Each structure stands twice: as structure tokens, then as C-alpha cells.
Amino acid sequence: MAKNIKLEIVTPDKAVVSEEVQIVMAPGALGEFGVLVGHTPFLTTLKVGIVRYVEADGQERRVFVSGGFAEALPDKVTILAESAERRRDIDLERAKAALERAQKRLAEEARKEEVDYTRARAALERALQRLRIAETRRREAA
Ligand code: ATP
């Protein structure tokens, strides 16, 4: 059996990752899961969070995903997400600004009915996860 699996991470706009990898770890709705070659097929929804994978040469990579779906097959993992960015492509200042905007909306929520609480919470979660992944980039570069 082949040693690697094909990982595809796609959004409506673009293919973010298309690579042969050794292992994929993803934030499933019921908890983080790992997929190695030969895994039993399954389908799951994803939480907002970080997909980690190890490339064929042993290098670990991280990608932000805004939730979505994952399909695991014995030789392939496909992730469909509304948005996704490789760690190196995350714009830190943009994520900080999004976090501040969401925090402001949530603070207003108690006073104003027109604030969409669910939407603001989701935006907050995306910003926090982007900042979390970008933080590991800064730590590892140091
Ligand atoms: P914002 O309010 O800054 O747009 P958002 O969480 O609402 O953030 P999304 O709807 O998840 O943004 O994504 C819209 C597009 O912008 C996607 O293509 C996504 O990859 C990109 N994007 C959003 N935030 C960032 C970021 N901090 N760095 C790089 N790309 C980003």
C-alpha cells in the first residue's frame, strides 16, 4: 500500500492545498481526528480551526479552515471550507481588526437588537483561530 495520502483543501474560490502527505489532523465537529493511509472512509463536518498535516518530507504545515466538511477515503482526504488560508498567508493585522470588530459588536449586543449575535460570534471565532495559527508562525520563526 502507498505510504502517503492525497490532501485537497478547497474553498469556493480556490484550491488551497493539493499535496501528498503522511498524516492529516483536522478539527472535526466531535473532536480532532487524524487520518493515515488506509483509513476507513468517513464524512464529517468541521469546526473553525486548524488543519495540520505532515508533508512527504516530514515538514509539518498548518492551514486555517472556517469549518466545512471533510471526506476521508483510504488514499485521500478532501476538505471543503467556506474559507481557508495556509499559515504563511494569514494577514495578522486583518485578523486583529476582525477580532476587534466582532468584540465591539458583541459588546453592543446587550443594548441593540439589530446585532446578529450568531454572526458576530462566528466572526470572533474565525479571528481568534487565525490569530492562534499566526502566533505559532511567529513562535517558530523566533
Ligand atoms: P474579514 O472580516 O476580515 O473579511 P472574515 O472572517 O469575515 O474576515 P472570511 O469570510 O472567512 O473572512 O473570508 C473571506 C476571504 O478573505 C477568504 O478568501 C479568506 O481566505 C480571506 N481572509 C479573511 N481573513 C483573512 C486573513 N486574516 N488573512 C488572509 N486572508 C483572510
mmCIF file of C-alpha atoms and ligand atoms in Angstrom:
data_model
loop_
_atom_site.group_PDB
_atom_site.id
_atom_site.type_symbol
_atom_site.label_atom_id
_atom_site.label_comp_id
_atom_site.label_asym_id
_atom_site.label_seq_id
_atom_site.Cartn_x
_atom_site.Cartn_y
_atom_site.Cartn_z
ATOM 1 C CA MET A 1 0.000 0.000 0.000
ATOM 2 C CA ALA A 2 1.165 3.541 -0.756
ATOM 3 C CA LYS A 3 2.609 5.367 2.244
ATOM 4 C CA ASN A 4 1.066 8.776 1.556
ATOM 5 C CA ILE A 5 -2.407 10.178 1.122
ATOM 6 C CA LYS A 6 -3.590 12.951 -1.151
ATOM 7 C CA LEU A 7 -4.820 16.015 0.744
ATOM 8 C CA GLU A 8 -7.060 18.527 -1.004
ATOM 9 C CA ILE A 9 -8.304 21.652 0.775
ATOM 10 C CA VAL A 10 -10.629 23.704 -1.406
ATOM 11 C CA THR A 11 -12.845 26.773 -0.993
ATOM 12 C CA PRO A 12 -15.410 28.168 -3.440
ATOM 13 C CA ASP A 13 -12.626 30.491 -4.740
ATOM 14 C CA LYS A 14 -9.538 28.328 -4.907
ATOM 15 C CA ALA A 15 -7.599 25.150 -4.241
ATOM 16 C CA VAL A 16 -5.568 25.965 -1.132
ATOM 17 C CA VAL A 17 -3.715 22.662 -0.731
ATOM 18 C CA SER A 18 -3.203 19.763 -3.121
ATOM 19 C CA GLU A 19 -0.408 17.567 -1.815
ATOM 20 C CA GLU A 20 0.784 14.075 -0.971
ATOM 21 C CA VAL A 21 1.032 13.917 2.820
ATOM 22 C CA GLN A 22 1.843 11.391 5.534
ATOM 23 C CA ILE A 23 -0.918 12.316 8.002
ATOM 24 C CA VAL A 24 -3.732 14.840 8.339
ATOM 25 C CA MET A 25 -5.149 16.157 11.632
ATOM 26 C CA ALA A 26 -8.372 18.135 11.407
ATOM 27 C CA PRO A 27 -10.846 19.801 13.817
ATOM 28 C CA GLY A 28 -13.902 17.545 13.461
ATOM 29 C CA ALA A 29 -17.225 18.636 14.918
ATOM 30 C CA LEU A 30 -16.850 15.852 17.510
ATOM 31 C CA GLY A 31 -13.162 16.472 18.180
ATOM 32 C CA GLU A 32 -9.832 16.456 16.412
ATOM 33 C CA PHE A 33 -9.179 13.412 14.236
ATOM 34 C CA GLY A 34 -6.159 12.053 12.393
ATOM 35 C CA VAL A 35 -6.101 10.234 9.064
ATOM 36 C CA LEU A 36 -3.310 7.969 7.833
ATOM 37 C CA VAL A 37 -3.288 5.983 4.603
ATOM 38 C CA GLY A 38 -5.736 3.066 4.699
ATOM 39 C CA HIS A 39 -8.242 4.811 6.973
ATOM 40 C CA THR A 40 -11.854 3.618 6.936
ATOM 41 C CA PRO A 41 -13.946 6.020 4.822
ATOM 42 C CA PHE A 42 -15.968 8.621 6.713
ATOM 43 C CA LEU A 43 -17.559 12.016 6.310
ATOM 44 C CA THR A 44 -17.731 14.722 8.983
ATOM 45 C CA THR A 45 -18.390 18.392 9.498
ATOM 46 C CA LEU A 46 -15.535 20.552 10.768
ATOM 47 C CA LYS A 47 -15.264 23.262 13.390
ATOM 48 C CA VAL A 48 -13.476 26.540 12.757
ATOM 49 C CA GLY A 49 -9.849 25.733 13.474
ATOM 50 C CA ILE A 50 -6.544 24.422 12.255
ATOM 51 C CA VAL A 51 -5.786 21.559 9.888
ATOM 52 C CA ARG A 52 -2.297 20.188 10.422
ATOM 53 C CA TYR A 53 -0.532 17.826 8.070
ATOM 54 C CA VAL A 54 2.898 16.332 7.595
ATOM 55 C CA GLU A 55 4.336 16.519 4.103
ATOM 56 C CA ALA A 56 6.107 13.593 2.456
ATOM 57 C CA ASP A 57 9.494 15.072 3.536
ATOM 58 C CA GLY A 58 8.421 15.328 7.203
ATOM 59 C CA GLN A 59 7.644 19.057 7.294
ATOM 60 C CA GLU A 60 4.564 19.944 9.365
ATOM 61 C CA ARG A 61 2.166 22.536 7.905
ATOM 62 C CA ARG A 62 -0.895 24.359 9.254
ATOM 63 C CA VAL A 63 -3.919 25.734 7.477
ATOM 64 C CA PHE A 64 -6.817 27.759 8.880
ATOM 65 C CA VAL A 65 -10.283 26.439 7.949
ATOM 66 C CA SER A 66 -13.565 28.194 8.666
ATOM 67 C CA GLY A 67 -15.430 24.933 9.318
ATOM 68 C CA GLY A 68 -16.873 22.942 6.414
ATOM 69 C CA PHE A 69 -16.785 19.248 5.531
ATOM 70 C CA ALA A 70 -14.139 16.557 5.367
ATOM 71 C CA GLU A 71 -14.292 13.317 3.444
ATOM 72 C CA ALA A 72 -11.718 10.675 4.289
ATOM 73 C CA LEU A 73 -11.029 7.792 1.908
ATOM 74 C CA PRO A 74 -8.240 5.199 2.293
ATOM 75 C CA ASP A 75 -5.927 7.207 -0.003
ATOM 76 C CA LYS A 76 -7.419 10.709 0.023
ATOM 77 C CA VAL A 77 -8.742 13.445 2.318
ATOM 78 C CA THR A 78 -10.852 16.231 0.840
ATOM 79 C CA ILE A 79 -11.729 19.312 2.881
ATOM 80 C CA LEU A 80 -14.334 21.766 1.634
ATOM 81 C CA ALA A 81 -14.361 25.044 3.555
ATOM 82 C CA GLU A 82 -16.012 28.418 3.073
ATOM 83 C CA SER A 83 -12.580 29.988 3.593
ATOM 84 C CA ALA A 84 -9.093 28.596 4.223
ATOM 85 C CA GLU A 85 -5.586 30.021 4.310
ATOM 86 C CA ARG A 86 -2.175 28.499 4.692
ATOM 87 C CA ARG A 87 -0.491 29.771 7.833
ATOM 88 C CA ARG A 88 2.002 31.887 5.902
ATOM 89 C CA ASP A 89 -0.852 33.630 4.018
ATOM 90 C CA ILE A 90 -2.710 34.818 7.108
ATOM 91 C CA ASP A 91 -2.810 38.591 7.397
ATOM 92 C CA LEU A 92 -2.288 39.254 11.100
ATOM 93 C CA GLU A 93 -3.485 42.865 11.060
ATOM 94 C CA ARG A 94 -6.660 41.903 9.205
ATOM 95 C CA ALA A 95 -7.413 39.184 11.762
ATOM 96 C CA LYS A 96 -6.800 41.627 14.636
ATOM 97 C CA ALA A 97 -9.156 44.146 13.039
ATOM 98 C CA ALA A 98 -11.812 41.433 12.544
ATOM 99 C CA LEU A 99 -11.420 40.406 16.188
ATOM 100 C CA GLU A 100 -11.917 43.980 17.391
ATOM 101 C CA ARG A 101 -14.955 44.445 15.166
ATOM 102 C CA ALA A 102 -16.557 41.253 16.452
ATOM 103 C CA GLN A 103 -15.797 42.128 20.081
ATOM 104 C CA LYS A 104 -17.381 45.539 19.608
ATOM 105 C CA ARG A 105 -20.496 44.029 18.068
ATOM 106 C CA LEU A 106 -20.804 41.513 20.874
ATOM 107 C CA ALA A 107 -20.441 44.278 23.466
ATOM 108 C CA GLU A 108 -23.229 46.192 21.714
ATOM 109 C CA GLU A 109 -25.391 43.106 21.570
ATOM 110 C CA ALA A 110 -26.831 43.605 25.043
ATOM 111 C CA ARG A 111 -28.085 47.055 24.079
ATOM 112 C CA LYS A 112 -29.047 46.763 20.432
ATOM 113 C CA GLU A 113 -31.362 44.224 18.942
ATOM 114 C CA GLU A 114 -30.084 44.562 15.392
ATOM 115 C CA VAL A 115 -26.725 42.980 16.196
ATOM 116 C CA ASP A 116 -26.639 39.457 14.814
ATOM 117 C CA TYR A 117 -25.149 37.627 17.781
ATOM 118 C CA THR A 118 -24.554 34.303 15.974
ATOM 119 C CA ARG A 119 -22.784 36.045 13.107
ATOM 120 C CA ALA A 120 -20.615 38.118 15.437
ATOM 121 C CA ARG A 121 -19.681 35.013 17.494
ATOM 122 C CA ALA A 122 -18.705 33.168 14.311
ATOM 123 C CA ALA A 123 -16.571 36.117 13.107
ATOM 124 C CA LEU A 124 -14.919 36.256 16.552
ATOM 125 C CA GLU A 125 -14.101 32.549 16.401
ATOM 126 C CA ARG A 126 -12.567 32.851 12.913
ATOM 127 C CA ALA A 127 -10.413 35.795 14.005
ATOM 128 C CA LEU A 128 -9.258 34.009 17.175
ATOM 129 C CA GLN A 129 -8.271 30.877 15.270
ATOM 130 C CA ARG A 130 -6.430 32.890 12.602
ATOM 131 C CA LEU A 131 -4.513 34.720 15.315
ATOM 132 C CA ARG A 132 -3.796 31.439 17.096
ATOM 133 C CA ILE A 133 -2.270 29.885 13.980
ATOM 134 C CA ALA A 134 -0.361 33.061 13.092
ATOM 135 C CA GLU A 135 1.049 33.068 16.624
ATOM 136 C CA THR A 136 2.644 29.622 16.044
ATOM 137 C CA ARG A 137 4.246 31.100 12.899
ATOM 138 C CA ARG A 138 5.851 33.855 14.955
ATOM 139 C CA ARG A 139 6.992 31.444 17.674
ATOM 140 C CA GLU A 140 8.522 29.009 15.196
ATOM 141 C CA ALA A 141 10.253 31.802 13.292
ATOM 142 C CA ALA A 142 11.833 33.118 16.517
HETATM 143 P P1 ATP B 1 -12.878 39.692 7.428
HETATM 144 O O1 ATP B 1 -13.942 40.343 8.252
HETATM 145 O O2 ATP B 1 -11.501 40.251 7.661
HETATM 146 O O3 ATP B 1 -13.241 39.575 5.935
HETATM 147 P P2 ATP B 1 -13.864 37.025 7.782
HETATM 148 O O4 ATP B 1 -13.614 36.021 8.861
HETATM 149 O O5 ATP B 1 -15.256 37.542 7.673
HETATM 150 O O6 ATP B 1 -12.782 38.190 7.963
HETATM 151 P P3 ATP B 1 -13.981 35.115 5.674
HETATM 152 O O7 ATP B 1 -15.404 35.308 5.284
HETATM 153 O O8 ATP B 1 -13.632 33.894 6.488
HETATM 154 O O9 ATP B 1 -13.426 36.438 6.385
HETATM 155 O O10 ATP B 1 -13.051 35.092 4.361
HETATM 156 C C1 ATP B 1 -13.239 35.958 3.250
HETATM 157 C C2 ATP B 1 -11.994 35.885 2.381
HETATM 158 O O11 ATP B 1 -10.921 36.622 2.987
HETATM 159 C C3 ATP B 1 -11.451 34.473 2.188
HETATM 160 O O12 ATP B 1 -10.892 34.368 0.914
HETATM 161 C C4 ATP B 1 -10.374 34.362 3.268
HETATM 162 O O13 ATP B 1 -9.395 33.413 2.903
HETATM 163 C C5 ATP B 1 -9.832 35.786 3.303
HETATM 164 N N1 ATP B 1 -9.363 36.207 4.653
HETATM 165 C C6 ATP B 1 -10.123 36.597 5.693
HETATM 166 N N2 ATP B 1 -9.364 36.969 6.749
HETATM 167 C C7 ATP B 1 -8.061 36.784 6.349
HETATM 168 C C8 ATP B 1 -6.784 36.987 6.987
HETATM 169 N N3 ATP B 1 -6.683 37.436 8.248
HETATM 170 N N4 ATP B 1 -5.689 36.710 6.272
HETATM 171 C C9 ATP B 1 -5.755 36.246 4.998
HETATM 172 N N5 ATP B 1 -6.916 36.030 4.351
HETATM 173 C C10 ATP B 1 -8.058 36.301 5.006
#
